[in-house]
Amino acid sequence: MPLDCVNSINSNLITDSVFPNKDVDGLNSRNQGKVAVGDLATGFLPCTPSGCLELVKRSGTKIEGSHTVVIGRSRIVGTPVSELFKWHNATVTTCHSKTKNLDEVVANADILVVAIGQPNLIKGEWIKKGAVVIDCGITSIPDATRKSGSRLVGDVDFEQARKRASWITPVPGGVGPMTVVMLMKNIVLAAVKAARTL
């Protein structure tokens, strides 16, 4: 996701064609609905959002009572991340392309999760001192100093933000590997569930 095709495809039709008990990506409407209502135990959690949550947990940062700001409301990352943090008792603010005074909202975040797909949108000076920053963005931008002529960056200005954040994920190499780990976890869970029904 998103589906790579020149023709318009209804992605819901595709993801809902996957049997919910085999939906290890957590994209079927049934699994998404479970996340929305706080049933985090019986379905599959979407991989990138659950990876973001796990990164914050592993940092030792207290989620309960924190002000978590999520920038982006996509079906794949932004919306489920907001739900997961909400069900872990954070106070969640979801921002998007129409949010006004984004810098002011970001400045109040104890935990910041960014998944909006705009390279270096979030400036380092916006970050609250000591905040945890999870950058889900990845975009290739031109860079004449590289042999390839380009480099990968996230949605957060990493070099400036790292001076203020207590924890920050790099791009590449931060959220991506955790997404893969969560996918492997879901595959193991699917296998265990299937074995129990035999």
XYZ file of N, CA, C and O in Angstrom:
792
model
N 0.844 -1.178 0.000
C 0.000 0.000 0.000
C 0.889 1.241 0.000
O 1.859 1.262 0.739
N 0.617 2.271 -0.743
C -0.487 2.306 -1.699
C -0.233 1.371 -2.882
O 0.905 1.051 -3.193
N -1.317 0.934 -3.527
C -1.202 0.021 -4.653
C -0.522 0.738 -5.823
O -0.883 1.851 -6.173
N 0.474 0.102 -6.391
C 1.256 0.697 -7.477
C 0.649 0.295 -8.815
O 0.900 -0.779 -9.324
N -0.190 1.177 -9.336
C -0.892 0.859 -10.582
C -1.287 2.146 -11.283
O -1.593 3.146 -10.640
N -1.286 2.110 -12.614
C -1.708 3.295 -13.364
C -3.221 3.449 -13.333
O -3.742 4.540 -13.527
N -3.917 2.353 -13.081
C -5.376 2.392 -13.005
C -5.831 2.585 -11.566
O -5.157 2.150 -10.630
N -6.963 3.219 -11.399
C -7.517 3.417 -10.066
C -8.061 2.090 -9.543
O -8.836 1.418 -10.224
N -7.623 1.713 -8.340
C -8.056 0.458 -7.729
C -8.606 0.770 -6.349
O -8.012 1.535 -5.592
N -9.729 0.165 -6.013
C -10.309 0.316 -4.691
C -9.497 -0.540 -3.712
O -9.636 -1.758 -3.674
N -8.636 0.112 -2.935
C -7.758 -0.629 -2.038
C -8.537 -1.380 -0.957
O -8.109 -2.443 -0.509
N -9.681 -0.845 -0.529
C -10.501 -1.552 0.463
C -10.980 -2.893 -0.074
O -11.038 -3.880 0.658
N -11.342 -2.919 -1.365
C -11.787 -4.157 -1.983
C -10.670 -5.205 -1.944
O -10.910 -6.381 -1.662
N -9.457 -4.757 -2.192
C -8.305 -5.672 -2.184
C -8.022 -6.170 -0.765
O -7.927 -7.376 -0.520
N -7.890 -5.253 0.191
C -7.533 -5.667 1.552
C -8.642 -6.462 2.217
O -8.370 -7.348 3.032
N -9.893 -6.171 1.876
C -10.997 -6.926 2.463
C -11.180 -8.290 1.804
O -11.981 -9.100 2.280
N -10.443 -8.554 0.723
C -10.468 -9.879 0.097
C -9.579 -10.862 0.860
O -9.665 -12.065 0.650
N -8.734 -10.331 1.732
C -7.861 -11.180 2.546
C -8.646 -11.640 3.770
O -9.251 -10.820 4.470
N -8.648 -12.932 4.007
C -9.358 -13.490 5.159
C -8.781 -12.865 6.436
O -7.563 -12.834 6.610
N -9.614 -12.324 7.340
C -9.110 -11.621 8.522
C -8.105 -12.418 9.359
O -7.172 -11.841 9.905
N -8.264 -13.732 9.425
C -7.332 -14.546 10.207
C -5.977 -14.727 9.528
O -5.048 -15.257 10.134
N -5.882 -14.302 8.261
C -4.607 -14.366 7.542
C -4.069 -12.972 7.223
O -3.031 -12.830 6.590
N -4.757 -11.955 7.705
C -4.413 -10.564 7.395
C -3.286 -10.070 8.306
O -3.488 -9.239 9.183
N -2.075 -10.587 8.072
C -0.941 -10.252 8.940
C -0.490 -8.800 8.789
O 0.279 -8.305 9.617
N -0.970 -8.101 7.774
C -0.668 -6.672 7.635
C -1.623 -5.812 8.461
O -1.383 -4.625 8.659
N -2.723 -6.398 8.917
C -3.689 -5.663 9.727
C -4.451 -4.607 8.958
O -4.857 -3.586 9.515
N -4.710 -4.852 7.667
C -5.363 -3.850 6.811
C -6.808 -4.179 6.466
O -7.519 -3.345 5.912
N -7.253 -5.392 6.777
C -8.645 -5.755 6.541
C -9.542 -4.886 7.421
O -9.184 -4.550 8.552
N -10.708 -4.507 6.915
C -11.618 -3.636 7.677
C -11.976 -4.225 9.043
O -12.157 -3.488 10.013
N -12.073 -5.529 9.136
C -12.400 -6.153 10.416
C -11.279 -5.920 11.439
O -11.538 -5.556 12.579
N -10.027 -6.109 11.015
C -8.910 -5.871 11.925
C -8.760 -4.384 12.250
O -8.475 -4.023 13.391
N -9.003 -3.525 11.272
C -8.951 -2.089 11.533
C -10.053 -1.673 12.504
O -9.836 -0.820 13.375
N -11.224 -2.280 12.360
C -12.324 -1.989 13.273
C -12.008 -2.402 14.695
O -12.366 -1.705 15.653
N -11.332 -3.522 14.855
C -10.945 -3.966 16.193
C -10.016 -2.950 16.850
O -10.160 -2.643 18.036
N -9.074 -2.424 16.082
C -8.175 -1.395 16.623
C -8.977 -0.159 17.011
O -8.764 0.430 18.077
N -9.927 0.221 16.169
C -10.725 1.426 16.427
C -11.517 1.339 17.727
O -11.699 2.350 18.407
N -11.984 0.139 18.087
C -12.793 -0.007 19.299
C -11.985 -0.494 20.501
O -12.527 -0.763 21.558
N -10.668 -0.604 20.325
C -9.808 -0.969 21.448
C -9.601 -2.450 21.665
O -9.035 -2.856 22.675
N -10.026 -3.280 20.716
C -9.786 -4.721 20.808
C -8.409 -4.984 20.188
O -8.295 -5.247 18.998
N -7.380 -4.916 21.017
C -6.010 -5.042 20.521
C -5.466 -6.459 20.671
O -4.302 -6.701 20.370
N -6.320 -7.386 21.103
C -5.838 -8.728 21.405
C -6.296 -9.801 20.431
O -5.600 -10.799 20.250
N -7.449 -9.641 19.781
C -7.990 -10.766 19.011
C -7.719 -10.678 17.521
O -7.884 -11.671 16.818
N -7.318 -9.529 17.002
C -7.011 -9.395 15.579
C -5.522 -9.189 15.373
O -4.710 -9.529 16.227
N -5.181 -8.635 14.228
C -3.791 -8.307 13.929
C -3.631 -6.795 13.924
O -4.392 -6.083 13.269
N -2.632 -6.314 14.645
C -2.332 -4.888 14.647
C -1.560 -4.539 13.383
O -0.697 -5.306 12.947
N -1.832 -3.371 12.772
C -1.074 -2.969 11.585
C 0.403 -2.790 11.950
O 0.733 -2.293 13.034
N 1.269 -3.212 11.059
C 2.688 -3.385 11.372
C 3.429 -2.087 11.696
O 4.115 -2.010 12.716
N 3.329 -1.078 10.844
C 4.063 0.160 11.113
C 3.558 0.846 12.382
O 4.366 1.224 13.236
N 2.240 1.014 12.563
C 1.778 1.620 13.806
C 2.185 0.855 15.066
O 2.607 1.462 16.059
N 2.093 -0.477 15.032
C 2.488 -1.232 16.226
C 3.991 -1.151 16.441
O 4.465 -1.146 17.584
N 4.749 -1.023 15.352
C 6.199 -0.815 15.474
C 6.525 0.521 16.121
O 7.431 0.616 16.956
N 5.768 1.559 15.769
C 5.952 2.882 16.388
C 5.688 2.810 17.887
O 6.468 3.341 18.688
N 4.598 2.151 18.251
C 4.245 2.004 19.663
C 5.342 1.254 20.412
O 5.751 1.645 21.508
N 5.844 0.194 19.806
C 6.885 -0.612 20.442
C 8.178 0.192 20.624
O 8.848 0.081 21.661
N 8.528 1.014 19.645
C 9.716 1.855 19.771
C 9.594 2.800 20.966
O 10.548 2.986 21.728
N 8.429 3.403 21.122
C 8.228 4.324 22.250
C 8.291 3.556 23.570
O 8.938 3.997 24.530
N 7.653 2.392 23.620
C 7.706 1.580 24.843
C 9.147 1.224 25.200
O 9.560 1.328 26.356
N 9.926 0.821 24.195
C 11.304 0.392 24.437
C 12.206 1.555 24.851
O 13.251 1.335 25.447
N 11.795 2.785 24.538
C 12.590 3.945 24.961
C 12.433 4.204 26.460
O 13.191 4.970 27.049
N 11.416 3.570 27.067
C 11.150 3.789 28.477
C 10.262 4.997 28.738
O 9.990 5.345 29.889
N 9.784 5.623 27.674
C 8.929 6.791 27.798
C 7.538 6.376 28.257
O 6.969 5.418 27.740
N 6.996 7.107 29.213
C 5.657 6.805 29.709
C 4.633 7.315 28.696
O 4.594 8.504 28.371
N 3.813 6.417 28.195
C 2.791 6.773 27.215
C 1.545 7.294 27.921
O 0.965 8.303 27.508
N 1.149 6.624 28.987
C -0.056 7.019 29.713
C 0.061 8.464 30.206
O 1.041 8.839 30.851
N -0.923 9.265 29.852
C -0.937 10.665 30.275
C -0.108 11.595 29.415
O -0.134 12.807 29.614
N 0.621 11.050 28.452
C 1.436 11.901 27.577
C 0.555 12.608 26.554
O -0.558 12.182 26.266
N 1.076 13.702 26.014
C 0.415 14.342 24.880
C 1.127 13.833 23.640
O 2.284 14.157 23.392
N 0.434 12.995 22.898
C 0.986 12.417 21.673
C 0.382 13.136 20.481
O -0.836 13.223 20.360
N 1.245 13.646 19.617
C 0.797 14.309 18.396
C 1.148 13.412 17.221
O 2.297 12.991 17.070
N 0.135 13.102 16.411
C 0.318 12.294 15.210
C 0.060 13.197 14.014
O -1.001 13.811 13.911
N 1.039 13.276 13.137
C 0.881 14.102 11.941
C 0.676 13.175 10.753
O 1.580 12.437 10.363
N -0.540 13.190 10.223
C -0.950 12.296 9.151
C -2.141 11.484 9.609
O -2.223 11.089 10.775
N -3.070 11.238 8.692
C -4.288 10.499 9.058
C -4.587 9.379 8.063
O -5.725 8.998 7.860
N -3.537 8.853 7.459
C -3.730 7.792 6.476
C -4.281 6.538 7.135
O -4.145 6.324 8.341
N -4.875 5.714 6.326
C -5.434 4.437 6.775
C -4.321 3.472 7.184
O -4.523 2.603 8.033
N -3.142 3.647 6.596
C -2.034 2.719 6.821
C -1.271 3.032 8.107
O -0.893 2.142 8.852
N -1.009 4.328 8.375
C -0.183 4.684 9.530
C -0.891 5.660 10.476
O -1.135 5.348 11.634
N -1.217 6.845 10.008
C -1.684 7.914 10.888
C -2.884 7.557 11.743
O -2.858 7.707 12.971
N -3.952 7.077 11.115
C -5.166 6.760 11.874
C -4.950 5.624 12.866
O -5.287 5.767 14.048
N -4.362 4.487 12.458
C -4.160 3.436 13.454
C -3.150 3.802 14.549
O -3.308 3.373 15.695
N -2.134 4.616 14.232
C -1.206 5.066 15.278
C -1.966 5.872 16.323
O -1.787 5.681 17.528
N -2.830 6.778 15.865
C -3.631 7.583 16.796
C -4.460 6.684 17.707
O -4.535 6.906 18.921
N -5.084 5.673 17.123
C -5.918 4.754 17.910
C -5.087 3.966 18.918
O -5.476 3.832 20.084
N -3.945 3.447 18.490
C -3.117 2.652 19.403
C -2.645 3.466 20.602
O -2.691 3.002 21.741
N -2.213 4.695 20.352
C -1.760 5.528 21.470
C -2.934 5.931 22.362
O -2.794 6.005 23.581
N -4.089 6.161 21.751
C -5.279 6.475 22.548
C -5.607 5.323 23.494
O -5.881 5.544 24.674
N -5.569 4.089 22.989
C -5.898 2.937 23.820
C -4.801 2.610 24.824
O -5.007 1.789 25.720
N -3.648 3.278 24.687
C -2.591 3.169 25.707
C -2.594 4.404 26.609
O -1.610 4.722 27.250
N -3.738 5.096 26.605
C -4.031 6.190 27.531
C -3.222 7.461 27.319
O -3.032 8.239 28.251
N -2.786 7.697 26.104
C -2.206 9.000 25.757
C -3.345 9.933 25.359
O -4.415 9.483 24.943
N -3.120 11.219 25.506
C -4.040 12.209 24.953
C -3.508 12.513 23.551
O -2.387 12.985 23.397
N -4.294 12.187 22.542
C -3.813 12.210 21.156
C -4.403 13.381 20.374
O -5.618 13.600 20.391
N -3.538 14.098 19.698
C -3.945 15.125 18.742
C -3.504 14.644 17.361
O -2.326 14.327 17.163
N -4.450 14.557 16.430
C -4.136 14.145 15.069
C -4.133 15.366 14.172
O -5.119 16.098 14.104
N -3.022 15.580 13.485
C -2.876 16.712 12.563
C -2.809 16.201 11.127
O -2.514 15.035 10.892
N -3.061 17.101 10.191
C -3.064 16.738 8.778
C -2.753 17.978 7.953
O -2.376 19.019 8.511
N -2.929 17.884 6.646
C -2.541 18.981 5.753
C -3.336 20.257 5.976
O -2.906 21.339 5.581
N -4.490 20.170 6.621
C -5.318 21.360 6.860
C -5.155 21.930 8.277
O -5.797 22.907 8.635
N -4.301 21.316 9.087
C -4.105 21.789 10.458
C -3.430 23.161 10.455
O -2.420 23.360 9.783
N -3.979 24.081 11.221
C -3.397 25.416 11.340
C -2.411 25.436 12.505
O -2.570 24.709 13.475
N -1.408 26.301 12.392
C -0.405 26.483 13.446
C 0.246 25.154 13.847
O 0.369 24.842 15.031
N 0.670 24.403 12.838
C 1.255 23.085 13.085
C 2.457 23.169 14.028
O 2.630 22.314 14.894
N 3.255 24.200 13.879
C 4.428 24.338 14.737
C 4.047 24.443 16.210
O 4.712 23.878 17.082
N 2.944 25.118 16.501
C 2.496 25.267 17.888
C 1.980 23.947 18.450
O 2.198 23.639 19.627
N 1.306 23.180 17.618
C 0.806 21.873 18.064
C 1.990 20.942 18.344
O 2.043 20.281 19.386
N 2.946 20.920 17.427
C 4.128 20.062 17.582
C 4.898 20.429 18.850
O 5.389 19.558 19.566
N 4.987 21.711 19.152
C 5.756 22.185 20.310
C 5.213 21.666 21.635
O 5.923 21.682 22.647
N 3.979 21.178 21.655
C 3.373 20.648 22.880
C 3.441 19.131 22.988
O 2.937 18.556 23.947
N 4.052 18.477 22.011
C 4.057 17.016 21.972
C 5.139 16.416 22.854
O 6.317 16.750 22.722
N 4.721 15.508 23.739
C 5.686 14.683 24.475
C 6.193 13.569 23.558
O 7.352 13.164 23.631
N 5.270 13.063 22.741
C 5.581 12.031 21.751
C 5.064 12.547 20.414
O 3.916 12.984 20.318
N 5.896 12.502 19.398
C 5.529 12.986 18.067
C 5.729 11.858 17.066
O 6.823 11.300 16.956
N 4.659 11.507 16.357
C 4.733 10.497 15.298
C 4.360 11.193 13.999
O 3.272 11.765 13.887
N 5.265 11.154 13.024
C 5.061 11.896 11.784
C 4.994 10.928 10.610
O 5.907 10.137 10.388
N 3.889 11.004 9.861
C 3.674 10.130 8.704
C 2.838 10.885 7.682
O 1.709 10.514 7.379
N 3.404 11.961 7.154
C 2.626 12.804 6.243
C 3.184 12.816 4.820
O 2.541 13.268 3.889
N 4.399 12.299 4.640
C 4.961 12.178 3.303
C 5.484 13.468 2.695
O 5.488 13.616 1.480
N 5.925 14.402 3.535
C 6.519 15.653 3.055
C 7.914 15.783 3.652
O 8.056 15.998 4.857
N 8.939 15.649 2.826
C 10.312 15.622 3.350
C 10.667 16.867 4.155
O 10.409 17.990 3.734
N 11.251 16.609 5.341
C 11.752 17.662 6.234
C 10.708 18.712 6.593
O 11.053 19.862 6.890
N 9.438 18.339 6.609
C 8.374 19.280 6.945
C 8.498 19.794 8.375
O 8.319 20.978 8.643
N 8.796 18.894 9.299
C 8.843 19.248 10.721
C 10.236 19.770 11.058
O 11.231 19.059 10.961
N 10.295 21.023 11.463
C 11.565 21.683 11.752
C 12.033 21.350 13.165
O 11.229 21.182 14.081
N 13.323 21.304 13.332
C 13.904 20.959 14.623
C 13.495 21.887 15.739
O 13.238 21.443 16.866
N 13.374 23.163 15.444
C 13.031 24.129 16.495
C 11.593 23.986 16.987
O 11.233 24.538 18.023
N 10.773 23.253 16.231
C 9.394 23.021 16.661
C 9.319 22.000 17.792
O 8.346 21.969 18.547
N 10.317 21.134 17.882
C 10.286 19.989 18.781
C 10.452 20.435 20.235
O 11.344 21.205 20.574
N 9.587 19.918 21.080
C 9.688 20.153 22.524
C 10.945 19.477 23.054
O 11.252 18.342 22.685
N 11.683 20.156 23.892
C 12.906 19.587 24.470
C 12.560 18.300 25.216
O 11.671 18.283 26.064
N 13.252 17.222 24.853
C 13.033 15.943 25.510
C 11.954 15.075 24.895
O 11.697 13.971 25.375
N 11.308 15.542 23.838
C 10.239 14.754 23.197
C 10.811 13.517 22.508
O 11.987 13.477 22.131
N 9.955 12.524 22.340
C 10.285 11.336 21.547
C 9.720 11.566 20.153
O 8.544 11.913 20.004
N 10.553 11.381 19.126
C 10.144 11.648 17.749
C 10.265 10.371 16.921
O 11.348 9.799 16.807
N 9.136 9.946 16.359
C 9.089 8.766 15.497
C 8.753 9.250 14.088
O 7.667 9.757 13.845
N 9.692 9.095 13.177
C 9.548 9.588 11.801
C 9.264 8.418 10.867
O 10.137 7.585 10.607
N 8.031 8.346 10.366
C 7.618 7.264 9.455
C 7.790 7.639 7.988
O 7.540 6.815 7.109
N 8.168 8.874 7.715
C 8.286 9.328 6.330
C 9.553 8.821 5.674
O 10.568 8.589 6.340
N 9.500 8.646 4.364
C 10.707 8.310 3.606
C 10.521 8.793 2.174
O 9.588 8.393 1.489
N 11.385 9.717 1.785
C 11.313 10.325 0.459
C 12.725 10.462 -0.101
O 13.652 10.801 0.633
N 12.867 10.209 -1.363
C 14.155 10.400 -2.043
C 14.224 11.836 -2.557
O 13.323 12.289 -3.261
N 15.285 12.550 -2.154
C 15.467 13.927 -2.627
C 16.805 14.038 -3.349
O 17.728 13.268 -3.081
N 16.923 14.984 -4.272
C 18.196 15.159 -4.991
C 19.333 15.532 -4.034
O 19.142 16.296 -3.091
N 20.515 14.967 -4.282
C 21.707 15.293 -3.498
C 22.922 15.082 -4.392
O 23.339 13.951 -4.635
N 23.473 16.180 -4.880
C 24.600 16.132 -5.821
C 25.870 15.571 -5.179
O 26.781 15.142 -5.885
N 25.930 15.551 -3.842
C 27.125 15.036 -3.166
C 27.149 13.513 -3.111
O 28.175 12.928 -2.785
N 26.060 12.872 -3.433
C 25.974 11.404 -3.412
C 26.211 10.832 -4.808
O 25.798 11.428 -5.813
N 26.821 9.685 -4.852
C 27.084 9.018 -6.120
C 25.784 8.738 -6.885
O 25.715 8.872 -8.095
N 24.747 8.380 -6.145
C 23.447 8.081 -6.750
C 22.722 9.342 -7.220
O 21.777 9.276 -7.996
N 23.146 10.493 -6.686
C 22.476 11.748 -7.029
C 21.268 12.048 -6.163
O 20.576 13.041 -6.371
N 21.002 11.172 -5.181
C 19.864 11.390 -4.292
C 20.139 10.762 -2.937
O 21.093 9.995 -2.775
N 19.284 11.105 -1.964
C 19.370 10.498 -0.637
C 17.975 10.414 -0.045
O 17.064 11.131 -0.464
N 17.823 9.526 0.923
C 16.541 9.335 1.582
C 16.456 10.220 2.829
O 17.415 10.294 3.610
N 15.313 10.871 2.991
C 15.060 11.684 4.189
C 13.664 11.379 4.698
O 12.813 10.863 3.976
N 13.431 11.748 5.947
C 12.118 11.568 6.544
C 11.299 12.842 6.490
O 11.674 13.816 5.819
N 10.217 12.840 7.222
C 9.333 14.005 7.305
C 9.827 15.019 8.336
O 9.301 16.122 8.427
N 10.827 14.628 9.135
C 11.383 15.479 10.184
C 12.799 15.879 9.792
O 13.574 15.049 9.308
N 13.139 17.126 10.019
C 14.510 17.600 9.808
C 15.387 16.973 10.898
O 15.531 17.519 11.990
N 15.952 15.815 10.584
C 16.622 14.975 11.572
C 17.762 15.689 12.288
O 17.855 15.651 13.519
N 18.643 16.322 11.536
C 19.843 16.924 12.138
C 19.494 17.989 13.165
O 20.167 18.112 14.195
N 18.472 18.767 12.916
C 18.064 19.791 13.875
C 17.222 19.194 15.004
O 17.394 19.546 16.165
N 16.338 18.279 14.661
C 15.444 17.688 15.668
C 16.202 16.855 16.685
O 15.837 16.825 17.867
N 17.260 16.199 16.273
C 18.016 15.341 17.194
C 18.650 16.133 18.322
O 18.979 15.594 19.375
N 18.835 17.440 18.125
C 19.412 18.297 19.163
C 18.416 18.567 20.296
O 18.814 18.958 21.386
N 17.128 18.352 20.032
C 16.094 18.643 21.029
C 15.390 17.388 21.550
O 14.941 17.359 22.681
N 15.304 16.371 20.718
C 14.584 15.146 21.088
C 15.406 14.292 22.053
O 16.633 14.274 21.983
N 14.698 13.586 22.939
C 15.385 12.621 23.802
C 15.656 11.328 23.030
O 16.676 10.670 23.233
N 14.722 10.980 22.140
C 14.833 9.812 21.262
C 14.285 10.221 19.908
O 13.279 10.929 19.834
N 14.944 9.762 18.849
C 14.471 10.067 17.494
C 14.862 8.929 16.568
O 15.957 8.369 16.700
N 13.968 8.572 15.651
C 14.271 7.501 14.704
C 14.948 8.079 13.464
O 14.526 9.112 12.942
N 15.990 7.420 12.977
C 16.627 7.867 11.739
C 15.840 7.394 10.524
O 15.008 6.491 10.628
N 16.092 8.013 9.395
C 15.527 7.571 8.112
C 16.676 7.529 7.113
O 17.349 8.535 6.914
N 16.930 6.367 6.526
C 16.308 5.056 6.769
C 16.880 4.406 8.027
O 17.808 4.926 8.633
N 16.316 3.261 8.382
C 16.859 2.456 9.462
C 16.161 2.581 10.793
O 16.603 1.991 11.777
N 15.063 3.312 10.871
C 14.354 3.478 12.134
C 13.078 2.663 12.174
O 13.045 1.527 12.650
N 12.009 3.236 11.625
C 10.701 2.592 11.664
C 10.631 1.384 10.722
O 9.978 0.393 11.035
N 11.314 1.432 9.608
C 11.263 0.340 8.622
C 11.588 -1.022 9.199
O 10.791 -1.967 9.056
N 12.725 -1.174 9.875
C 13.036 -2.474 10.468
C 12.011 -2.919 11.517
O 11.709 -4.108 11.630
N 11.439 -1.964 12.271
C 10.419 -2.328 13.252
C 9.142 -2.807 12.564
O 8.448 -3.689 13.080
N 8.834 -2.232 11.412
C 7.672 -2.689 10.639
C 7.846 -4.158 10.267
O 6.924 -4.965 10.402
N 9.044 -4.515 9.828
C 9.335 -5.900 9.451
C 9.225 -6.818 10.666
O 8.652 -7.914 10.582
N 9.735 -6.371 11.812
C 9.649 -7.171 13.037
C 8.189 -7.423 13.412
O 7.806 -8.541 13.769
N 7.361 -6.394 13.325
C 5.943 -6.554 13.668
C 5.229 -7.470 12.677
O 4.335 -8.225 13.071
N 5.624 -7.420 11.427
C 5.064 -8.337 10.432
C 5.417 -9.780 10.790
O 4.566 -10.671 10.750
N 6.679 -10.005 11.161
C 7.099 -11.356 11.559
C 6.326 -11.813 12.804
O 5.909 -12.968 12.907
N 6.110 -10.901 13.741
C 5.329 -11.233 14.945
C 3.918 -11.658 14.555
O 3.394 -12.659 15.064
N 3.284 -10.912 13.644
C 1.929 -11.254 13.200
C 1.888 -12.600 12.480
O 0.923 -13.351 12.626
N 2.926 -12.901 11.729
C 2.974 -14.194 11.029
C 3.033 -15.334 12.034
O 2.336 -16.347 11.899
N 3.850 -15.176 13.063
C 3.939 -16.198 14.112
C 2.588 -16.342 14.817
O 2.105 -17.463 15.046
N 1.942 -15.218 15.141
C 0.625 -15.267 15.782
C -0.394 -15.970 14.892
O -1.205 -16.764 15.372
N -0.339 -15.694 13.593
C -1.268 -16.344 12.651
C -1.043 -17.845 12.627
O -2.001 -18.629 12.613
N 0.217 -18.251 12.640
C 0.540 -19.681 12.632
C 0.052 -20.361 13.916
O -0.501 -21.458 13.880
N 0.250 -19.690 15.052
C -0.209 -20.254 16.332
C -1.718 -20.394 16.344
O -2.272 -21.427 16.740
N -2.439 -19.349 15.871
C -3.885 -19.404 15.824
C -4.378 -20.516 14.889
O -5.336 -21.224 15.217
N -3.700 -20.662 13.762
C -4.100 -21.708 12.810
C -3.874 -23.097 13.403
O -4.693 -23.995 13.235
N -2.780 -23.256 14.120
C -2.470 -24.562 14.731
C -3.499 -24.932 15.803
O -3.831 -26.099 15.965
N -3.997 -23.942 16.503
C -4.993 -24.197 17.551
C -6.340 -24.622 16.990
O -7.127 -25.240 17.698
N -6.618 -24.287 15.757
C -7.907 -24.655 15.163
C -7.873 -26.025 14.503
O -8.907 -26.510 14.051
N -6.704 -26.624 14.412
C -6.596 -27.957 13.782
C -7.132 -29.047 14.669
O -7.127 -29.027 15.834
